[in-house]
Amino acid sequence: MKNDCVFCAIAAGEIPCFKVYEDDIVLAYLDINPFTSGHTLVIPKGHFTGLLDTPPEVLKEVVVRVQKVAAHLKTALPCDGFNVLQNNGAAAGQTVPHLHFHIVPRNGAGEGGGISFAGRKGDMDSLKALAERIRM
Ligand code: 5GP
Ligand code: ZN
């Protein structure tokens, strides 16, 4: 647990939340500023900042819980679909530096507004050069 971390405080029960699911690995609760009705956050109980500093064995366990909670929301709400979002770093819009997955229920076409990363047609030569530069 990290002292100044709001999500650690929620996991420890020091700050209340509207709980959706809990087990030994994760806590899932409603986001206080929901994008859509049922917007749920899934966090590991341990403190990790984001995707890159979370040990793979923990991450696997958390992602399986994201699947479990999303499947539950789809029937319990219900919803037609959902987005899973996970922000890393302020540049990506992360405001709480404790790993969390957003599950954002969606209904119909575009309910709750689009998640807009406006794609533009890529230049094939640039894409090829970029892939060659960053290939692992
Ligand atoms: P981020 O932008 O870091 O991916 O998302 C953080 C999310 O946490 C935001 O959607 C915000 O509404 C939510 N949040 C921040 N503080 C609290 C809190 O104290 N309780 C709950 N339930 N959600 C919070
Ligand atoms: Zn934390």
PDB file of C-alpha atoms and ligand atoms in Angstrom:
ATOM      1  CA  MET A   1       0.000   0.000   0.000  1.00  0.00           C
ATOM      2  CA  LYS A   2       1.283   3.458  -0.938  1.00  0.00           C
ATOM      3  CA  ASN A   3       0.424   6.132   1.623  1.00  0.00           C
ATOM      4  CA  ASP A   4      -0.686   8.969  -0.633  1.00  0.00           C
ATOM      5  CA  CYS A   5      -2.494   6.755  -3.168  1.00  0.00           C
ATOM      6  CA  VAL A   6      -6.271   7.163  -3.365  1.00  0.00           C
ATOM      7  CA  PHE A   7      -6.809   3.731  -4.933  1.00  0.00           C
ATOM      8  CA  CYS A   8      -4.680   2.045  -2.246  1.00  0.00           C
ATOM      9  CA  ALA A   9      -6.887   3.803   0.320  1.00  0.00           C
ATOM     10  CA  ILE A  10     -10.000   2.483  -1.454  1.00  0.00           C
ATOM     11  CA  ALA A  11      -8.516  -1.043  -1.558  1.00  0.00           C
ATOM     12  CA  ALA A  12      -7.780  -0.787   2.184  1.00  0.00           C
ATOM     13  CA  GLY A  13     -11.356   0.332   2.917  1.00  0.00           C
ATOM     14  CA  GLU A  14     -10.181   3.736   4.172  1.00  0.00           C
ATOM     15  CA  ILE A  15     -12.095   5.545   1.440  1.00  0.00           C
ATOM     16  CA  PRO A  16     -15.549   4.207   0.549  1.00  0.00           C
ATOM     17  CA  CYS A  17     -16.487   2.966  -2.889  1.00  0.00           C
ATOM     18  CA  PHE A  18     -19.476   1.421  -4.615  1.00  0.00           C
ATOM     19  CA  LYS A  19     -18.094  -2.093  -4.865  1.00  0.00           C
ATOM     20  CA  VAL A  20     -18.938  -4.378  -7.791  1.00  0.00           C
ATOM     21  CA  TYR A  21     -16.526  -7.256  -7.154  1.00  0.00           C
ATOM     22  CA  GLU A  22     -13.723  -8.185  -4.770  1.00  0.00           C
ATOM     23  CA  ASP A  23     -11.374 -11.088  -4.251  1.00  0.00           C
ATOM     24  CA  ASP A  24      -7.864 -11.528  -2.903  1.00  0.00           C
ATOM     25  CA  ILE A  25      -6.233  -9.994  -6.004  1.00  0.00           C
ATOM     26  CA  VAL A  26      -8.524  -7.183  -7.190  1.00  0.00           C
ATOM     27  CA  LEU A  27     -11.221  -4.736  -6.249  1.00  0.00           C
ATOM     28  CA  ALA A  28     -13.761  -3.490  -8.804  1.00  0.00           C
ATOM     29  CA  TYR A  29     -15.946  -0.441  -8.126  1.00  0.00           C
ATOM     30  CA  LEU A  30     -17.936   2.226  -9.907  1.00  0.00           C
ATOM     31  CA  ASP A  31     -16.018   5.231 -11.240  1.00  0.00           C
ATOM     32  CA  ILE A  32     -17.196   8.404  -9.471  1.00  0.00           C
ATOM     33  CA  ASN A  33     -17.222  10.278 -12.798  1.00  0.00           C
ATOM     34  CA  PRO A  34     -18.809   7.653 -15.040  1.00  0.00           C
ATOM     35  CA  PHE A  35     -18.468   7.934 -18.811  1.00  0.00           C
ATOM     36  CA  THR A  36     -21.590   5.761 -19.058  1.00  0.00           C
ATOM     37  CA  SER A  37     -23.848   4.002 -16.564  1.00  0.00           C
ATOM     38  CA  GLY A  38     -21.977   1.099 -14.986  1.00  0.00           C
ATOM     39  CA  HIS A  39     -18.478   2.479 -15.724  1.00  0.00           C
ATOM     40  CA  THR A  40     -16.350   0.277 -13.473  1.00  0.00           C
ATOM     41  CA  LEU A  41     -12.695   0.355 -12.450  1.00  0.00           C
ATOM     42  CA  VAL A  42     -10.756  -2.843 -11.790  1.00  0.00           C
ATOM     43  CA  ILE A  43      -7.611  -2.385  -9.683  1.00  0.00           C
ATOM     44  CA  PRO A  44      -5.065  -4.754  -8.190  1.00  0.00           C
ATOM     45  CA  LYS A  45      -4.987  -4.522  -4.395  1.00  0.00           C
ATOM     46  CA  GLY A  46      -1.217  -4.110  -4.554  1.00  0.00           C
ATOM     47  CA  HIS A  47       0.205  -0.771  -5.639  1.00  0.00           C
ATOM     48  CA  PHE A  48       1.607  -0.633  -9.163  1.00  0.00           C
ATOM     49  CA  THR A  49       1.710   2.569 -11.171  1.00  0.00           C
ATOM     50  CA  GLY A  50       0.669   1.207 -14.529  1.00  0.00           C
ATOM     51  CA  LEU A  51       1.136  -1.506 -17.123  1.00  0.00           C
ATOM     52  CA  LEU A  52       4.923  -1.425 -17.215  1.00  0.00           C
ATOM     53  CA  ASP A  53       5.744  -1.833 -13.517  1.00  0.00           C
ATOM     54  CA  THR A  54       3.131  -4.503 -12.790  1.00  0.00           C
ATOM     55  CA  PRO A  55       4.715  -7.957 -12.578  1.00  0.00           C
ATOM     56  CA  PRO A  56       3.422 -10.175 -15.428  1.00  0.00           C
ATOM     57  CA  GLU A  57       2.089 -12.785 -12.999  1.00  0.00           C
ATOM     58  CA  VAL A  58      -0.021 -10.102 -11.256  1.00  0.00           C
ATOM     59  CA  LEU A  59      -1.111  -8.573 -14.548  1.00  0.00           C
ATOM     60  CA  LYS A  60      -2.383 -11.920 -15.826  1.00  0.00           C
ATOM     61  CA  GLU A  61      -4.509 -12.336 -12.734  1.00  0.00           C
ATOM     62  CA  VAL A  62      -5.892  -8.800 -13.016  1.00  0.00           C
ATOM     63  CA  VAL A  63      -6.776  -9.150 -16.710  1.00  0.00           C
ATOM     64  CA  VAL A  64      -8.655 -12.378 -16.036  1.00  0.00           C
ATOM     65  CA  ARG A  65     -10.700 -10.420 -13.459  1.00  0.00           C
ATOM     66  CA  VAL A  66     -11.328  -7.639 -16.010  1.00  0.00           C
ATOM     67  CA  GLN A  67     -12.805 -10.318 -18.280  1.00  0.00           C
ATOM     68  CA  LYS A  68     -14.894 -11.733 -15.440  1.00  0.00           C
ATOM     69  CA  VAL A  69     -16.292  -8.349 -14.375  1.00  0.00           C
ATOM     70  CA  ALA A  70     -16.971  -7.293 -17.982  1.00  0.00           C
ATOM     71  CA  ALA A  71     -18.854 -10.528 -18.672  1.00  0.00           C
ATOM     72  CA  HIS A  72     -20.895  -9.951 -15.544  1.00  0.00           C
ATOM     73  CA  LEU A  73     -21.714  -6.329 -16.430  1.00  0.00           C
ATOM     74  CA  LYS A  74     -22.795  -7.335 -19.926  1.00  0.00           C
ATOM     75  CA  THR A  75     -25.599  -9.463 -18.514  1.00  0.00           C
ATOM     76  CA  ALA A  76     -26.248  -7.722 -15.176  1.00  0.00           C
ATOM     77  CA  LEU A  77     -26.694  -4.179 -16.507  1.00  0.00           C
ATOM     78  CA  PRO A  78     -27.168  -5.271 -19.342  1.00  0.00           C
ATOM     79  CA  CYS A  79     -25.138  -3.559 -22.077  1.00  0.00           C
ATOM     80  CA  ASP A  80     -24.583  -4.205 -25.785  1.00  0.00           C
ATOM     81  CA  GLY A  81     -20.801  -3.847 -25.651  1.00  0.00           C
ATOM     82  CA  PHE A  82     -18.053  -2.229 -23.646  1.00  0.00           C
ATOM     83  CA  ASN A  83     -14.684  -0.525 -23.953  1.00  0.00           C
ATOM     84  CA  VAL A  84     -11.717  -1.508 -21.827  1.00  0.00           C
ATOM     85  CA  LEU A  85      -9.352   1.432 -21.298  1.00  0.00           C
ATOM     86  CA  GLN A  86      -6.095   1.563 -19.415  1.00  0.00           C
ATOM     87  CA  ASN A  87      -4.127   4.818 -19.340  1.00  0.00           C
ATOM     88  CA  ASN A  88      -0.387   5.057 -18.696  1.00  0.00           C
ATOM     89  CA  GLY A  89       1.177   8.389 -17.815  1.00  0.00           C
ATOM     90  CA  ALA A  90      -0.173  11.922 -17.731  1.00  0.00           C
ATOM     91  CA  ALA A  91       0.398  12.208 -21.483  1.00  0.00           C
ATOM     92  CA  ALA A  92      -2.148   9.418 -21.914  1.00  0.00           C
ATOM     93  CA  GLY A  93      -4.642  10.994 -19.527  1.00  0.00           C
ATOM     94  CA  GLN A  94      -3.767   8.928 -16.456  1.00  0.00           C
ATOM     95  CA  THR A  95      -4.806  10.901 -13.374  1.00  0.00           C
ATOM     96  CA  VAL A  96      -4.478   8.190 -10.705  1.00  0.00           C
ATOM     97  CA  PRO A  97      -1.069   6.467 -10.741  1.00  0.00           C
ATOM     98  CA  HIS A  98      -2.300   3.082  -9.524  1.00  0.00           C
ATOM     99  CA  LEU A  99      -2.916   0.507 -12.262  1.00  0.00           C
ATOM    100  CA  HIS A 100      -6.573   0.415 -13.217  1.00  0.00           C
ATOM    101  CA  PHE A 101      -8.686  -0.847 -16.064  1.00  0.00           C
ATOM    102  CA  HIS A 102     -11.810   1.068 -17.011  1.00  0.00           C
ATOM    103  CA  ILE A 103     -14.734  -1.045 -18.189  1.00  0.00           C
ATOM    104  CA  VAL A 104     -17.091   1.339 -20.001  1.00  0.00           C
ATOM    105  CA  PRO A 105     -20.461  -0.204 -20.895  1.00  0.00           C
ATOM    106  CA  ARG A 106     -21.871   0.850 -24.270  1.00  0.00           C
ATOM    107  CA  ASN A 107     -25.351   0.654 -25.721  1.00  0.00           C
ATOM    108  CA  GLY A 108     -26.618   1.233 -29.227  1.00  0.00           C
ATOM    109  CA  ALA A 109     -24.394   3.175 -31.581  1.00  0.00           C
ATOM    110  CA  GLY A 110     -22.168   5.655 -29.811  1.00  0.00           C
ATOM    111  CA  GLU A 111     -23.970   5.989 -26.470  1.00  0.00           C
ATOM    112  CA  GLY A 112     -21.800   7.972 -24.096  1.00  0.00           C
ATOM    113  CA  GLY A 113     -19.931   9.631 -26.942  1.00  0.00           C
ATOM    114  CA  GLY A 114     -17.237   8.213 -29.114  1.00  0.00           C
ATOM    115  CA  ILE A 115     -13.819   7.282 -27.856  1.00  0.00           C
ATOM    116  CA  SER A 116     -12.114   9.445 -30.405  1.00  0.00           C
ATOM    117  CA  PHE A 117      -8.700   8.600 -31.644  1.00  0.00           C
ATOM    118  CA  ALA A 118      -9.255   9.970 -35.135  1.00  0.00           C
ATOM    119  CA  GLY A 119      -7.468   7.640 -37.538  1.00  0.00           C
ATOM    120  CA  ARG A 120      -6.021   9.078 -40.725  1.00  0.00           C
ATOM    121  CA  LYS A 121      -5.017   6.935 -43.672  1.00  0.00           C
ATOM    122  CA  GLY A 122      -1.409   5.935 -43.105  1.00  0.00           C
ATOM    123  CA  ASP A 123       1.377   6.430 -45.635  1.00  0.00           C
ATOM    124  CA  MET A 124       2.588   2.931 -46.574  1.00  0.00           C
ATOM    125  CA  ASP A 125       6.274   3.894 -46.892  1.00  0.00           C
ATOM    126  CA  SER A 126       6.223   5.635 -43.498  1.00  0.00           C
ATOM    127  CA  LEU A 127       4.443   2.678 -41.852  1.00  0.00           C
ATOM    128  CA  LYS A 128       6.972   0.256 -43.353  1.00  0.00           C
ATOM    129  CA  ALA A 129       9.939   2.362 -42.189  1.00  0.00           C
ATOM    130  CA  LEU A 130       8.476   2.768 -38.717  1.00  0.00           C
ATOM    131  CA  ALA A 131       7.824  -0.956 -38.315  1.00  0.00           C
ATOM    132  CA  GLU A 132      11.399  -1.671 -39.405  1.00  0.00           C
ATOM    133  CA  ARG A 133      12.726   0.834 -36.855  1.00  0.00           C
ATOM    134  CA  ILE A 134      10.695  -0.415 -33.880  1.00  0.00           C
ATOM    135  CA  ARG A 135      10.382  -4.135 -34.670  1.00  0.00           C
ATOM    136  CA  MET A 136      11.207  -6.292 -31.625  1.00  0.00           C
TER     137      MET A 136
HETATM  138  P1  5GP B   1      -7.427   7.662 -15.293  1.00  0.00           P
HETATM  139  O1  5GP B   1      -7.665   8.952 -16.030  1.00  0.00           O
HETATM  140  O2  5GP B   1      -6.283   7.785 -14.310  1.00  0.00           O
HETATM  141  O3  5GP B   1      -7.307   6.488 -16.199  1.00  0.00           O
HETATM  142  O4  5GP B   1      -8.756   7.400 -14.482  1.00  0.00           O
HETATM  143  C1  5GP B   1      -8.923   7.615 -13.132  1.00  0.00           C
HETATM  144  C2  5GP B   1     -10.385   7.452 -12.842  1.00  0.00           C
HETATM  145  O5  5GP B   1     -10.552   7.320 -11.439  1.00  0.00           O
HETATM  146  C3  5GP B   1     -11.245   8.634 -13.283  1.00  0.00           C
HETATM  147  O6  5GP B   1     -12.211   8.176 -14.208  1.00  0.00           O
HETATM  148  C4  5GP B   1     -11.873   9.140 -11.989  1.00  0.00           C
HETATM  149  O7  5GP B   1     -13.217   9.510 -12.155  1.00  0.00           O
HETATM  150  C5  5GP B   1     -11.743   7.947 -11.057  1.00  0.00           C
HETATM  151  N1  5GP B   1     -11.579   8.298  -9.660  1.00  0.00           N
HETATM  152  C6  5GP B   1     -10.695   9.202  -9.155  1.00  0.00           C
HETATM  153  N2  5GP B   1     -10.816   9.248  -7.806  1.00  0.00           N
HETATM  154  C7  5GP B   1     -11.775   8.347  -7.482  1.00  0.00           C
HETATM  155  C8  5GP B   1     -12.346   7.947  -6.233  1.00  0.00           C
HETATM  156  O8  5GP B   1     -11.991   8.417  -5.155  1.00  0.00           O
HETATM  157  N3  5GP B   1     -13.325   6.993  -6.282  1.00  0.00           N
HETATM  158  C9  5GP B   1     -13.742   6.448  -7.465  1.00  0.00           C
HETATM  159  N4  5GP B   1     -14.716   5.534  -7.400  1.00  0.00           N
HETATM  160  N5  5GP B   1     -13.229   6.802  -8.657  1.00  0.00           N
HETATM  161  C10 5GP B   1     -12.258   7.744  -8.657  1.00  0.00           C
HETATM  162 ZN    ZN B   2      -1.965   2.619  -4.944  1.00  0.00          ZN
END
